[in-house]
Amino acid sequence: MRKLATLITSAALLASVGIAKEIKVGAVMPMSGPLAAYGQVTYEGVEFANTLQPTLKNGDTIKLVLVDNKGDKVETATSTTRLISSDKVVAILGALTSTNTAQTIAIADKKKIPVIAAVATNDKLTTKRTFANRVCFTDSFQGEVVANYALKDLGLKTAVVIVDQAQVYSLGLAKAFTKAFKKGGGKIVKKIKVTSGDKDFKAVVSQIKSVNPDFMFLPLYHPEASMIARQAKQVGLNKPMFSGDGVANQTFIDLGGESVEGYMFTDFFDYSAPPTQRSKDFIAGYFKKTGKKEMNSFTALGADTYNVLIAAMNRCANPEDSVCINKQIKSTKGYEGVSGILNIDKAGNATRSAVIKVITNGKAVYKTTVNP
Amino acid sequence: MDFTVFMQQMVNGFSLGSMYALIAIGYTMVYGVLRLINFAHGDIMMVGAFLGYFGVSILGLPFPAAVLLAVVGSAALGMLTDKIAYRPLRSAPKISLLITAIGISFFLENAFNVFFGGTPRAFPVPEYMEIILSLGGLTFSVASLMVPIVTLILLAIILWILFKTKYGMAIRALAFDVNTVNLMGIDANRIIMIVFGIGSALAAVGGIFWAVNYPSVEPMMGVLIGLKAFAAAVVGGIGSVAGAVIGGFIIGFTEVVVVAFLPEYGGYKDAFAFVLLILVLLFKPTGILGLNFDKSRF
């Protein structure tokens, strides 16, 4: 009995002296379900960034706790609660889409746990939330990028906008684009609403053909955007098409086939044009580790959620103090990330560059970088 | 709106309506014999589309062989669900049967989600299906032209089976009275199984057409299509095969017309389709070709 007591005391002593601790960081990602493909590539980035930098400067190790939200809103809420109350994580990375991330933020904000979103671009995500942060740009920036590029670089003056009224992402992006496009002297000749899950857009494309715009802006996700591209070609509608980051994935090209040739979209990053030295090293390491020849932009963004968090924790005296971590995340300035140079403001929004890609021969090819 | 655009929209509606019709026939036939709304029907369609996908892209079958595989596979699955899930409940209250159908629907969706993932897969469409034809300013693909033709041929075959063959007579008799049919020496269970087989085979054809026209397959694809085909069957008069086809066309046209004339409300086209369903039911509770169940069947 006495032996045991001594053992416990000495263990307690050792711990208090400051042997490296293990600090838990939560990740909420869709690893199964309809969004699994994107959740998996994003988490790949988080995980690889963790293997590159597994410890803080004081020697504490970071342990990632991943929960699968299956792409579902309710699952997201329960997994966030679980991470905070039973796993006691100091921060959460996730949860891919804007709709799900809003759930995570709503819960984490009350518990004062900082969240860093990788690719959730909806403008409203960070408003009135103290603990919400992101490393991606917002939809208003993305909408402006598309509008300016179409007007100035491509000389396209009239547009049709197709909005998915069931997605906040789509509504926000369409609004931002419309505002910027009108301000720049462009004209929206028609706005057509669709709903996610629709497959038949023949009526929509026939309608667009009859108003004959210079180009189409489709702030949609890949299932709907790819079907519209296909059906547009079927009715002989061969106008340029432009989307946001919602189509920035291989599935879009697989589903669209030949009809998405020449399709343009905005993205955060392209592996063939690494913006920083850190990107080059990360990409080289990633290729070596996985044997792949390409890297998804979501992987870079996933890695940066982790990197920004670690940098913030290193600036805190107590790396387990969530309030301090949150404050430090929001003072990220000129940070050299994998996906580019990052600045995060008081509201938690990142100022960063965007890239424009064009689908050529079944591959998304880097075209240009747009700086804020 | 000029005439060509109008005609183009009509062609679009015709093609879309035919697909709903193919699936609606299955709902209506099962309802006719069992008084059961088979909610798993839309998911059988999804399984049909997946079987076609596996046939072409994994087994490397030529397209017609893959269609055959899908049709046979789905018919077998339809009969199997009847044998495993519905037959033991023959004498149970109808509500138990309905809940079982919903259960099977969820089971199929989730099983496919677990085994094959929820990411939509590109359906390998044969090239001759994607050829674009144009006729006086109208454009349509071979696939969208084939849908109404095949639908009408299949409708003719179903009507022939129902009204000109012995099996058809048995099916119609069964719809009147199961007990008497049994007394007459007809194996009612076997006939019901045949009905499930026919309905599921049609659903598979519908699923393949869906996948050829909108080349992506995913586990949840049957949910909304199934719901609309069900609405089509009800609008047309549930229990009536010809009514199901008419209902399918009505739903298809409604959706297209909403987008064509009210593009601002295009996103609500499903709502319009279902409002139409309610309106039809208010004025004609048994649907357009509503049957008098005392006098006739199908």
mmCIF file with all atom_site columns, N, CA and C in Angstrom, chain A residues 197-200, chain B residues 16 19-20 23 45 49 147 205-216 221 225 228:
data_model
loop_
_atom_site.group_PDB
_atom_site.id
_atom_site.type_symbol
_atom_site.label_atom_id
_atom_site.label_alt_id
_atom_site.label_comp_id
_atom_site.label_asym_id
_atom_site.label_entity_id
_atom_site.label_seq_id
_atom_site.pdbx_PDB_ins_code
_atom_site.Cartn_x
_atom_site.Cartn_y
_atom_site.Cartn_z
_atom_site.occupancy
_atom_site.B_iso_or_equiv
_atom_site.pdbx_formal_charge
_atom_site.auth_seq_id
_atom_site.auth_comp_id
_atom_site.auth_asym_id
_atom_site.auth_atom_id
_atom_site.pdbx_PDB_model_num
ATOM 1  N N  . GLY A 1 197 ? -29.870 17.907 -55.916 1.00 0.00 ? 197 GLY A N  1
ATOM 2  C CA . GLY A 1 197 ? -30.552 16.626 -56.069 1.00 0.00 ? 197 GLY A CA 1
ATOM 3  C C  . GLY A 1 197 ? -31.224 16.538 -57.427 1.00 0.00 ? 197 GLY A C  1
ATOM 4  N N  . ASP A 1 198 ? -31.477 17.694 -58.047 1.00 0.00 ? 198 ASP A N  1
ATOM 5  C CA . ASP A 1 198 ? -32.042 17.685 -59.400 1.00 0.00 ? 198 ASP A CA 1
ATOM 6  C C  . ASP A 1 198 ? -31.050 17.047 -60.364 1.00 0.00 ? 198 ASP A C  1
ATOM 7  N N  . LYS A 1 199 ? -31.598 16.322 -61.347 1.00 0.00 ? 199 LYS A N  1
ATOM 8  C CA . LYS A 1 199 ? -30.725 15.738 -62.352 1.00 0.00 ? 199 LYS A CA 1
ATOM 9  C C  . LYS A 1 199 ? -31.096 16.259 -63.735 1.00 0.00 ? 199 LYS A C  1
ATOM 10 N N  . ASP A 1 200 ? -32.359 16.600 -63.909 1.00 0.00 ? 200 ASP A N  1
ATOM 11 C CA . ASP A 1 200 ? -32.801 17.017 -65.230 1.00 0.00 ? 200 ASP A CA 1
ATOM 12 C C  . ASP A 1 200 ? -32.752 18.535 -65.339 1.00 0.00 ? 200 ASP A C  1
ATOM 13 N N  . LEU B 2 16  ? -38.589 13.268 -69.945 1.00 0.00 ? 16  LEU B N  1
ATOM 14 C CA . LEU B 2 16  ? -38.533 13.168 -68.485 1.00 0.00 ? 16  LEU B CA 1
ATOM 15 C C  . LEU B 2 16  ? -39.758 12.413 -67.959 1.00 0.00 ? 16  LEU B C  1
ATOM 16 N N  . MET B 2 19  ? -39.673 8.619  -68.100 1.00 0.00 ? 19  MET B N  1
ATOM 17 C CA . MET B 2 19  ? -38.903 7.924  -67.075 1.00 0.00 ? 19  MET B CA 1
ATOM 18 C C  . MET B 2 19  ? -39.709 7.760  -65.800 1.00 0.00 ? 19  MET B C  1
ATOM 19 N N  . TYR B 2 20  ? -40.461 8.818  -65.440 1.00 0.00 ? 20  TYR B N  1
ATOM 20 C CA . TYR B 2 20  ? -41.333 8.700  -64.270 1.00 0.00 ? 20  TYR B CA 1
ATOM 21 C C  . TYR B 2 20  ? -42.374 7.610  -64.525 1.00 0.00 ? 20  TYR B C  1
ATOM 22 N N  . ILE B 2 23  ? -41.311 3.981  -63.892 1.00 0.00 ? 23  ILE B N  1
ATOM 23 C CA . ILE B 2 23  ? -41.216 3.620  -62.484 1.00 0.00 ? 23  ILE B CA 1
ATOM 24 C C  . ILE B 2 23  ? -42.607 3.597  -61.857 1.00 0.00 ? 23  ILE B C  1
ATOM 25 N N  . MET B 2 45  ? -34.964 0.713  -58.337 1.00 0.00 ? 45  MET B N  1
ATOM 26 C CA . MET B 2 45  ? -34.505 1.432  -59.519 1.00 0.00 ? 45  MET B CA 1
ATOM 27 C C  . MET B 2 45  ? -33.019 1.785  -59.387 1.00 0.00 ? 45  MET B C  1
ATOM 28 N N  . ALA B 2 49  ? -29.809 0.675  -61.702 1.00 0.00 ? 49  ALA B N  1
ATOM 29 C CA . ALA B 2 49  ? -28.809 1.568  -62.289 1.00 0.00 ? 49  ALA B CA 1
ATOM 30 C C  . ALA B 2 49  ? -27.400 1.131  -61.889 1.00 0.00 ? 49  ALA B C  1
ATOM 31 N N  . VAL B 2 147 ? -36.203 6.955  -74.690 1.00 0.00 ? 147 VAL B N  1
ATOM 32 C CA . VAL B 2 147 ? -36.985 6.736  -73.472 1.00 0.00 ? 147 VAL B CA 1
ATOM 33 C C  . VAL B 2 147 ? -38.490 6.634  -73.749 1.00 0.00 ? 147 VAL B C  1
ATOM 34 N N  . VAL B 2 205 ? -35.206 -0.826 -65.920 1.00 0.00 ? 205 VAL B N  1
ATOM 35 C CA . VAL B 2 205 ? -35.118 -0.138 -67.210 1.00 0.00 ? 205 VAL B CA 1
ATOM 36 C C  . VAL B 2 205 ? -35.136 1.370  -66.975 1.00 0.00 ? 205 VAL B C  1
ATOM 37 N N  . GLY B 2 206 ? -36.054 1.817  -66.093 1.00 0.00 ? 206 GLY B N  1
ATOM 38 C CA . GLY B 2 206 ? -36.116 3.234  -65.748 1.00 0.00 ? 206 GLY B CA 1
ATOM 39 C C  . GLY B 2 206 ? -34.794 3.720  -65.173 1.00 0.00 ? 206 GLY B C  1
ATOM 40 N N  . GLY B 2 207 ? -34.205 2.918  -64.289 1.00 0.00 ? 207 GLY B N  1
ATOM 41 C CA . GLY B 2 207 ? -32.937 3.286  -63.659 1.00 0.00 ? 207 GLY B CA 1
ATOM 42 C C  . GLY B 2 207 ? -31.823 3.422  -64.673 1.00 0.00 ? 207 GLY B C  1
ATOM 43 N N  . ILE B 2 208 ? -31.758 2.473  -65.613 1.00 0.00 ? 208 ILE B N  1
ATOM 44 C CA . ILE B 2 208 ? -30.722 2.524  -66.647 1.00 0.00 ? 208 ILE B CA 1
ATOM 45 C C  . ILE B 2 208 ? -30.913 3.772  -67.516 1.00 0.00 ? 208 ILE B C  1
ATOM 46 N N  . PHE B 2 209 ? -32.158 4.033  -67.874 1.00 0.00 ? 209 PHE B N  1
ATOM 47 C CA . PHE B 2 209 ? -32.424 5.222  -68.687 1.00 0.00 ? 209 PHE B CA 1
ATOM 48 C C  . PHE B 2 209 ? -32.019 6.479  -67.944 1.00 0.00 ? 209 PHE B C  1
ATOM 49 N N  . TRP B 2 210 ? -32.351 6.497  -66.673 1.00 0.00 ? 210 TRP B N  1
ATOM 50 C CA . TRP B 2 210 ? -31.994 7.647  -65.847 1.00 0.00 ? 210 TRP B CA 1
ATOM 51 C C  . TRP B 2 210 ? -30.482 7.843  -65.877 1.00 0.00 ? 210 TRP B C  1
ATOM 52 N N  . ALA B 2 211 ? -29.755 6.715  -65.679 1.00 0.00 ? 211 ALA B N  1
ATOM 53 C CA . ALA B 2 211 ? -28.297 6.790  -65.632 1.00 0.00 ? 211 ALA B CA 1
ATOM 54 C C  . ALA B 2 211 ? -27.701 7.161  -66.990 1.00 0.00 ? 211 ALA B C  1
ATOM 55 N N  . VAL B 2 212 ? -28.380 6.786  -68.067 1.00 0.00 ? 212 VAL B N  1
ATOM 56 C CA . VAL B 2 212 ? -27.848 7.118  -69.396 1.00 0.00 ? 212 VAL B CA 1
ATOM 57 C C  . VAL B 2 212 ? -28.091 8.596  -69.707 1.00 0.00 ? 212 VAL B C  1
ATOM 58 N N  . ASN B 2 213 ? -29.253 9.109  -69.300 1.00 0.00 ? 213 ASN B N  1
ATOM 59 C CA . ASN B 2 213 ? -29.563 10.508 -69.566 1.00 0.00 ? 213 ASN B CA 1
ATOM 60 C C  . ASN B 2 213 ? -28.847 11.465 -68.629 1.00 0.00 ? 213 ASN B C  1
ATOM 61 N N  . TYR B 2 214 ? -28.717 11.060 -67.383 1.00 0.00 ? 214 TYR B N  1
ATOM 62 C CA . TYR B 2 214 ? -28.060 11.909 -66.375 1.00 0.00 ? 214 TYR B CA 1
ATOM 63 C C  . TYR B 2 214 ? -26.952 11.061 -65.788 1.00 0.00 ? 214 TYR B C  1
ATOM 64 N N  . PRO B 2 215 ? -25.804 10.997 -66.474 1.00 0.00 ? 215 PRO B N  1
ATOM 65 C CA . PRO B 2 215 ? -24.858 9.895  -66.212 1.00 0.00 ? 215 PRO B CA 1
ATOM 66 C C  . PRO B 2 215 ? -24.169 9.927  -64.852 1.00 0.00 ? 215 PRO B C  1
ATOM 67 N N  . SER B 2 216 ? -24.932 9.764  -63.799 1.00 0.00 ? 216 SER B N  1
ATOM 68 C CA . SER B 2 216 ? -24.276 9.528  -62.522 1.00 0.00 ? 216 SER B CA 1
ATOM 69 C C  . SER B 2 216 ? -25.167 8.587  -61.712 1.00 0.00 ? 216 SER B C  1
ATOM 70 N N  . MET B 2 221 ? -30.115 8.079  -55.228 1.00 0.00 ? 221 MET B N  1
ATOM 71 C CA . MET B 2 221 ? -30.761 8.575  -56.439 1.00 0.00 ? 221 MET B CA 1
ATOM 72 C C  . MET B 2 221 ? -32.232 8.151  -56.555 1.00 0.00 ? 221 MET B C  1
ATOM 73 N N  . ILE B 2 225 ? -36.766 10.415 -57.157 1.00 0.00 ? 225 ILE B N  1
ATOM 74 C CA . ILE B 2 225 ? -37.402 9.887  -58.366 1.00 0.00 ? 225 ILE B CA 1
ATOM 75 C C  . ILE B 2 225 ? -38.551 8.968  -57.970 1.00 0.00 ? 225 ILE B C  1
ATOM 76 N N  . LYS B 2 228 ? -41.518 10.981 -56.874 1.00 0.00 ? 228 LYS B N  1
ATOM 77 C CA . LYS B 2 228 ? -42.242 11.624 -57.969 1.00 0.00 ? 228 LYS B CA 1
ATOM 78 C C  . LYS B 2 228 ? -42.996 10.599 -58.791 1.00 0.00 ? 228 LYS B C  1
#
